[in-house]
Amino acid sequence: MPLPRLRTAVVVAGAALLAKRAMRRRIEKSPLWPLPALEEPVSGHSQRRSTTGLRLLVTERSTPADGVVLLRLKGSGLPRWQPGAHLDLVLPSGLIRQYSLCGDPADPHSYTVATRLAEDGRGGSREVHERLREGEEVEIRGPRNRFPLADAPAYVLVAGGIGITPILPMLRALAASGADWRLLYGGRSRATMPFLDEIGELDADGGRVTVVPQDEAGHPDIAAALADAAAGTAVHCCGPEPLMEAVAAALPPGCTLHLERFSATAPDATGAAAFEVELRRSGRTVRVAAGQSALAAVRAELPHVSYSCEQGFCGTCQQRVLEGEVDHRDDLLTDSERRDSMLICVSRCRGERLVLDL
């Protein structure tokens, strides 16, 4: 080999060796080093959601009611969905918020969501209202459905304010199928209640829809709305917690109740003793104090761990449990999921130690 080529080969080999050593040092400093020879991890990869987000384009922005913004998001190859489903929106700041789909499930090219500005919220709705404009891209995850339309001989749908969003696709489907349905829709005022015109068109013959603006008629009479519901009727309700409680209290015998909350019920703080969490893949152990969530303790060591609601109802922080008995305090996981996973934002340990696949 001529001398210049030999020198080139030596330089290239030396550079490759240095790069390999640098990469190894970088890996060893990673919070997930070392990686034990376990089966493929499922933490952060729940079957209930897609972890690979889609980038969609905001092609339409409108205000269907005072304080409400509607966004139409377009893309290609969008997963299909059914009435009651919702999306995770990954906002520009990194916040993740859940919004019900209120468009047409038959549309393969766009998703539609609507959100009311929550003045006392945690910033998600304000970011949607102030930062998302036509022509911008936004990441979405999902859709997934924890509020599916039940199979029933008759339906009573109850919506409070922006709680109409998951109900609207149900109304369209029921009206198209000729099903027996009624809607009770309450809000602060007609000006703040979105989709009133379309709902009126779905009730072309009249008599199925009762609209109750609070400034005109006070609070809806839930007991009266449900009084004549026959056994087997499916009651679907989405709205504020007092509305949920009133519907549950007035539910007639033989009817089934299906709820979609704006937020989770307050986590039960009883028996919140301290415990340890071993993070098996990262080789670390953290102490969860009595007044601290497992999520907060874990993120102090592994800041990349995803979360959103911090109240046990969105599923973003679901992690696989390798060892230990979990004190489940969420409103989301099924019995089968609870056998080997937990939502670390609210759930705790029944003993002194848990091992997570992190």
Tab-separated table of N, CA and C in Angstrom, residues 33-109:
chain	number	residue	atom	x	y	z
A	33	TRP	N	-28.498	3.618	31.661
A	33	TRP	CA	-27.371	2.690	31.640
A	33	TRP	C	-27.140	2.148	33.026
A	34	PRO	N	-26.892	0.867	33.276
A	34	PRO	CA	-26.824	-0.184	32.261
A	34	PRO	C	-28.212	-0.709	31.939
A	35	LEU	N	-28.366	-1.399	30.840
A	35	LEU	CA	-29.637	-1.993	30.444
A	35	LEU	C	-29.592	-3.493	30.691
A	36	PRO	N	-30.251	-3.984	31.725
A	36	PRO	CA	-30.245	-5.429	31.993
A	36	PRO	C	-30.906	-6.192	30.859
A	37	ALA	N	-30.624	-7.456	30.775
A	37	ALA	CA	-31.170	-8.299	29.702
A	37	ALA	C	-32.584	-8.727	30.061
A	38	LEU	N	-33.508	-7.777	30.064
A	38	LEU	CA	-34.920	-8.078	30.319
A	38	LEU	C	-35.641	-8.196	28.986
A	39	GLU	N	-36.856	-8.676	29.042
A	39	GLU	CA	-37.676	-8.697	27.838
A	39	GLU	C	-37.952	-7.262	27.402
A	40	GLU	N	-38.486	-7.113	26.216
A	40	GLU	CA	-38.735	-5.777	25.680
A	40	GLU	C	-39.578	-4.955	26.649
A	41	PRO	N	-39.136	-3.729	26.974
A	41	PRO	CA	-39.876	-2.938	27.957
A	41	PRO	C	-41.218	-2.486	27.416
A	42	VAL	N	-42.203	-2.346	28.330
A	42	VAL	CA	-43.494	-1.813	27.937
A	42	VAL	C	-43.783	-0.499	28.641
A	43	SER	N	-42.957	-0.105	29.599
A	43	SER	CA	-43.176	1.157	30.284
A	43	SER	C	-43.143	2.291	29.275
A	44	GLY	N	-44.161	3.163	29.362
A	44	GLY	CA	-44.247	4.235	28.407
A	44	GLY	C	-44.725	3.779	27.039
A	45	HIS	N	-45.099	2.497	26.896
A	45	HIS	CA	-45.556	1.961	25.622
A	45	HIS	C	-46.883	1.231	25.822
A	46	SER	N	-47.805	1.869	26.531
A	46	SER	CA	-49.091	1.234	26.811
A	46	SER	C	-49.844	0.923	25.532
A	47	GLN	N	-50.551	-0.195	25.512
A	47	GLN	CA	-51.357	-0.532	24.349
A	47	GLN	C	-52.535	0.411	24.199
A	48	ARG	N	-52.846	1.163	25.237
A	48	ARG	CA	-54.000	2.045	25.134
A	48	ARG	C	-53.684	3.321	24.351
A	49	ARG	N	-52.435	3.545	24.010
A	49	ARG	CA	-52.137	4.756	23.261
A	49	ARG	C	-50.956	4.533	22.332
A	50	SER	N	-50.842	5.367	21.332
A	50	SER	CA	-49.693	5.351	20.449
A	50	SER	C	-48.624	6.245	21.028
A	51	THR	N	-47.388	5.763	21.127
A	51	THR	CA	-46.310	6.578	21.663
A	51	THR	C	-45.598	7.329	20.552
A	52	THR	N	-45.869	6.974	19.296
A	52	THR	CA	-45.279	7.685	18.180
A	52	THR	C	-46.281	8.717	17.712
A	53	GLY	N	-45.983	9.987	17.937
A	53	GLY	CA	-46.921	11.036	17.594
A	53	GLY	C	-46.969	11.292	16.099
A	54	LEU	N	-48.100	11.807	15.649
A	54	LEU	CA	-48.270	12.244	14.271
A	54	LEU	C	-48.226	13.757	14.233
A	55	ARG	N	-47.610	14.312	13.213
A	55	ARG	CA	-47.578	15.761	13.017
A	55	ARG	C	-48.706	16.138	12.078
A	56	LEU	N	-49.664	16.913	12.583
A	56	LEU	CA	-50.809	17.335	11.787
A	56	LEU	C	-50.790	18.846	11.613
A	57	LEU	N	-51.406	19.294	10.537
A	57	LEU	CA	-51.442	20.711	10.211
A	57	LEU	C	-52.769	21.319	10.653
A	58	VAL	N	-52.700	22.447	11.338
A	58	VAL	CA	-53.911	23.177	11.704
A	58	VAL	C	-54.411	23.893	10.450
A	59	THR	N	-55.510	23.410	9.885
A	59	THR	CA	-56.022	23.993	8.644
A	59	THR	C	-57.239	24.881	8.863
A	60	GLU	N	-57.818	24.817	10.044
A	60	GLU	CA	-58.984	25.659	10.333
A	60	GLU	C	-59.024	25.967	11.818
A	61	ARG	N	-59.322	27.199	12.121
A	61	ARG	CA	-59.500	27.627	13.507
A	61	ARG	C	-60.733	28.519	13.547
A	62	SER	N	-61.677	28.199	14.444
A	62	SER	CA	-62.896	28.980	14.548
A	62	SER	C	-63.330	29.071	16.001
A	63	THR	N	-64.342	29.899	16.256
A	63	THR	CA	-64.866	30.070	17.615
A	63	THR	C	-66.360	29.759	17.598
A	64	PRO	N	-66.732	28.498	17.831
A	64	PRO	CA	-68.142	28.110	17.774
A	64	PRO	C	-68.978	28.636	18.935
A	65	ALA	N	-68.322	29.196	19.948
A	65	ALA	CA	-69.039	29.791	21.087
A	65	ALA	C	-68.064	30.689	21.827
A	66	ASP	N	-68.593	31.539	22.683
A	66	ASP	CA	-67.726	32.414	23.468
A	66	ASP	C	-66.764	31.583	24.309
A	67	GLY	N	-65.458	31.894	24.210
A	67	GLY	CA	-64.476	31.198	25.020
A	67	GLY	C	-64.101	29.829	24.519
A	68	VAL	N	-64.598	29.428	23.340
A	68	VAL	CA	-64.321	28.097	22.791
A	68	VAL	C	-63.595	28.242	21.461
A	69	VAL	N	-62.503	27.494	21.297
A	69	VAL	CA	-61.768	27.451	20.038
A	69	VAL	C	-61.881	26.053	19.451
A	70	LEU	N	-62.206	25.975	18.154
A	70	LEU	CA	-62.271	24.714	17.428
A	70	LEU	C	-61.111	24.657	16.447
A	71	LEU	N	-60.418	23.524	16.410
A	71	LEU	CA	-59.297	23.316	15.502
A	71	LEU	C	-59.568	22.104	14.621
A	72	ARG	N	-59.318	22.272	13.314
A	72	ARG	CA	-59.335	21.118	12.414
A	72	ARG	C	-57.889	20.802	12.051
A	73	LEU	N	-57.491	19.556	12.296
A	73	LEU	CA	-56.115	19.111	12.104
A	73	LEU	C	-56.083	18.112	10.964
A	74	LYS	N	-55.273	18.383	9.941
A	74	LYS	CA	-55.261	17.517	8.766
A	74	LYS	C	-53.948	16.770	8.640
A	75	GLY	N	-54.042	15.541	8.101
A	75	GLY	CA	-52.891	14.707	7.848
A	75	GLY	C	-53.295	13.562	6.946
A	76	SER	N	-52.423	12.602	6.769
A	76	SER	CA	-52.725	11.444	5.935
A	76	SER	C	-52.536	10.171	6.744
A	77	GLY	N	-53.272	9.129	6.361
A	77	GLY	CA	-53.168	7.854	7.055
A	77	GLY	C	-53.563	7.925	8.508
A	78	LEU	N	-54.575	8.716	8.833
A	78	LEU	CA	-54.962	8.897	10.235
A	78	LEU	C	-55.684	7.663	10.765
A	79	PRO	N	-55.357	7.221	11.980
A	79	PRO	CA	-56.078	6.096	12.587
A	79	PRO	C	-57.569	6.394	12.709
A	80	ARG	N	-58.381	5.385	12.504
A	80	ARG	CA	-59.825	5.564	12.611
A	80	ARG	C	-60.233	5.678	14.073
A	81	TRP	N	-61.395	6.231	14.321
A	81	TRP	CA	-61.882	6.403	15.683
A	81	TRP	C	-63.397	6.260	15.701
A	82	GLN	N	-63.930	6.089	16.912
A	82	GLN	CA	-65.361	5.960	17.111
A	82	GLN	C	-65.839	7.058	18.070
A	83	PRO	N	-67.133	7.401	18.046
A	83	PRO	CA	-67.649	8.427	18.956
A	83	PRO	C	-67.239	8.163	20.408
A	84	GLY	N	-66.836	9.219	21.081
A	84	GLY	CA	-66.372	9.127	22.461
A	84	GLY	C	-64.865	9.168	22.597
A	85	ALA	N	-64.133	9.041	21.469
A	85	ALA	CA	-62.664	8.991	21.507
A	85	ALA	C	-62.068	10.367	21.730
A	86	HIS	N	-60.812	10.375	22.158
A	86	HIS	CA	-60.096	11.630	22.341
A	86	HIS	C	-58.644	11.486	21.907
A	87	LEU	N	-57.975	12.618	21.755
A	87	LEU	CA	-56.576	12.698	21.359
A	87	LEU	C	-55.740	13.270	22.484
A	88	ASP	N	-54.442	12.944	22.450
A	88	ASP	CA	-53.460	13.707	23.207
A	88	ASP	C	-52.901	14.768	22.268
A	89	LEU	N	-52.961	16.026	22.664
A	89	LEU	CA	-52.304	17.091	21.936
A	89	LEU	C	-51.005	17.426	22.652
A	90	VAL	N	-49.881	17.326	21.921
A	90	VAL	CA	-48.592	17.716	22.469
A	90	VAL	C	-48.383	19.177	22.071
A	91	LEU	N	-48.531	20.066	23.025
A	91	LEU	CA	-48.500	21.491	22.740
A	91	LEU	C	-47.066	21.979	22.536
A	92	PRO	N	-46.883	23.142	21.914
A	92	PRO	CA	-45.529	23.631	21.640
A	92	PRO	C	-44.632	23.713	22.869
A	93	SER	N	-45.209	23.957	24.036
A	93	SER	CA	-44.418	24.050	25.257
A	93	SER	C	-43.981	22.690	25.776
A	94	GLY	N	-44.570	21.609	25.230
A	94	GLY	CA	-44.318	20.263	25.737
A	94	GLY	C	-45.441	19.729	26.596
A	95	LEU	N	-46.376	20.596	27.006
A	95	LEU	CA	-47.539	20.128	27.761
A	95	LEU	C	-48.342	19.146	26.912
A	96	ILE	N	-48.908	18.133	27.552
A	96	ILE	CA	-49.758	17.159	26.877
A	96	ILE	C	-51.155	17.259	27.476
A	97	ARG	N	-52.140	17.501	26.627
A	97	ARG	CA	-53.508	17.629	27.099
A	97	ARG	C	-54.428	16.771	26.248
A	98	GLN	N	-55.534	16.317	26.852
A	98	GLN	CA	-56.474	15.435	26.180
A	98	GLN	C	-57.708	16.226	25.747
A	99	TYR	N	-58.122	16.035	24.485
A	99	TYR	CA	-59.305	16.710	23.964
A	99	TYR	C	-60.152	15.717	23.166
A	100	SER	N	-61.442	15.756	23.409
A	100	SER	CA	-62.366	14.850	22.728
A	100	SER	C	-62.471	15.200	21.250
A	101	LEU	N	-62.583	14.173	20.424
A	101	LEU	CA	-62.813	14.365	19.000
A	101	LEU	C	-64.287	14.673	18.772
A	102	CYS	N	-64.557	15.745	18.031
A	102	CYS	CA	-65.948	16.137	17.826
A	102	CYS	C	-66.289	16.255	16.346
A	103	GLY	N	-65.424	15.724	15.468
A	103	GLY	CA	-65.675	15.780	14.035
A	103	GLY	C	-66.388	14.534	13.537
A	104	ASP	N	-66.075	14.159	12.299
A	104	ASP	CA	-66.722	13.029	11.645
A	104	ASP	C	-65.790	11.826	11.643
A	105	PRO	N	-66.159	10.717	12.295
A	105	PRO	CA	-65.288	9.536	12.304
A	105	PRO	C	-65.015	8.970	10.914
A	106	ALA	N	-65.869	9.280	9.939
A	106	ALA	CA	-65.685	8.761	8.585
A	106	ALA	C	-64.657	9.559	7.785
A	107	ASP	N	-64.214	10.702	8.309
A	107	ASP	CA	-63.227	11.533	7.611
A	107	ASP	C	-61.833	10.968	7.867
A	108	PRO	N	-61.158	10.418	6.848
A	108	PRO	CA	-59.841	9.803	7.062
A	108	PRO	C	-58.685	10.795	7.025
A	109	HIS	N	-58.991	12.075	6.789
A	109	HIS	CA	-57.915	13.044	6.572
A	109	HIS	C	-57.831	14.137	7.637
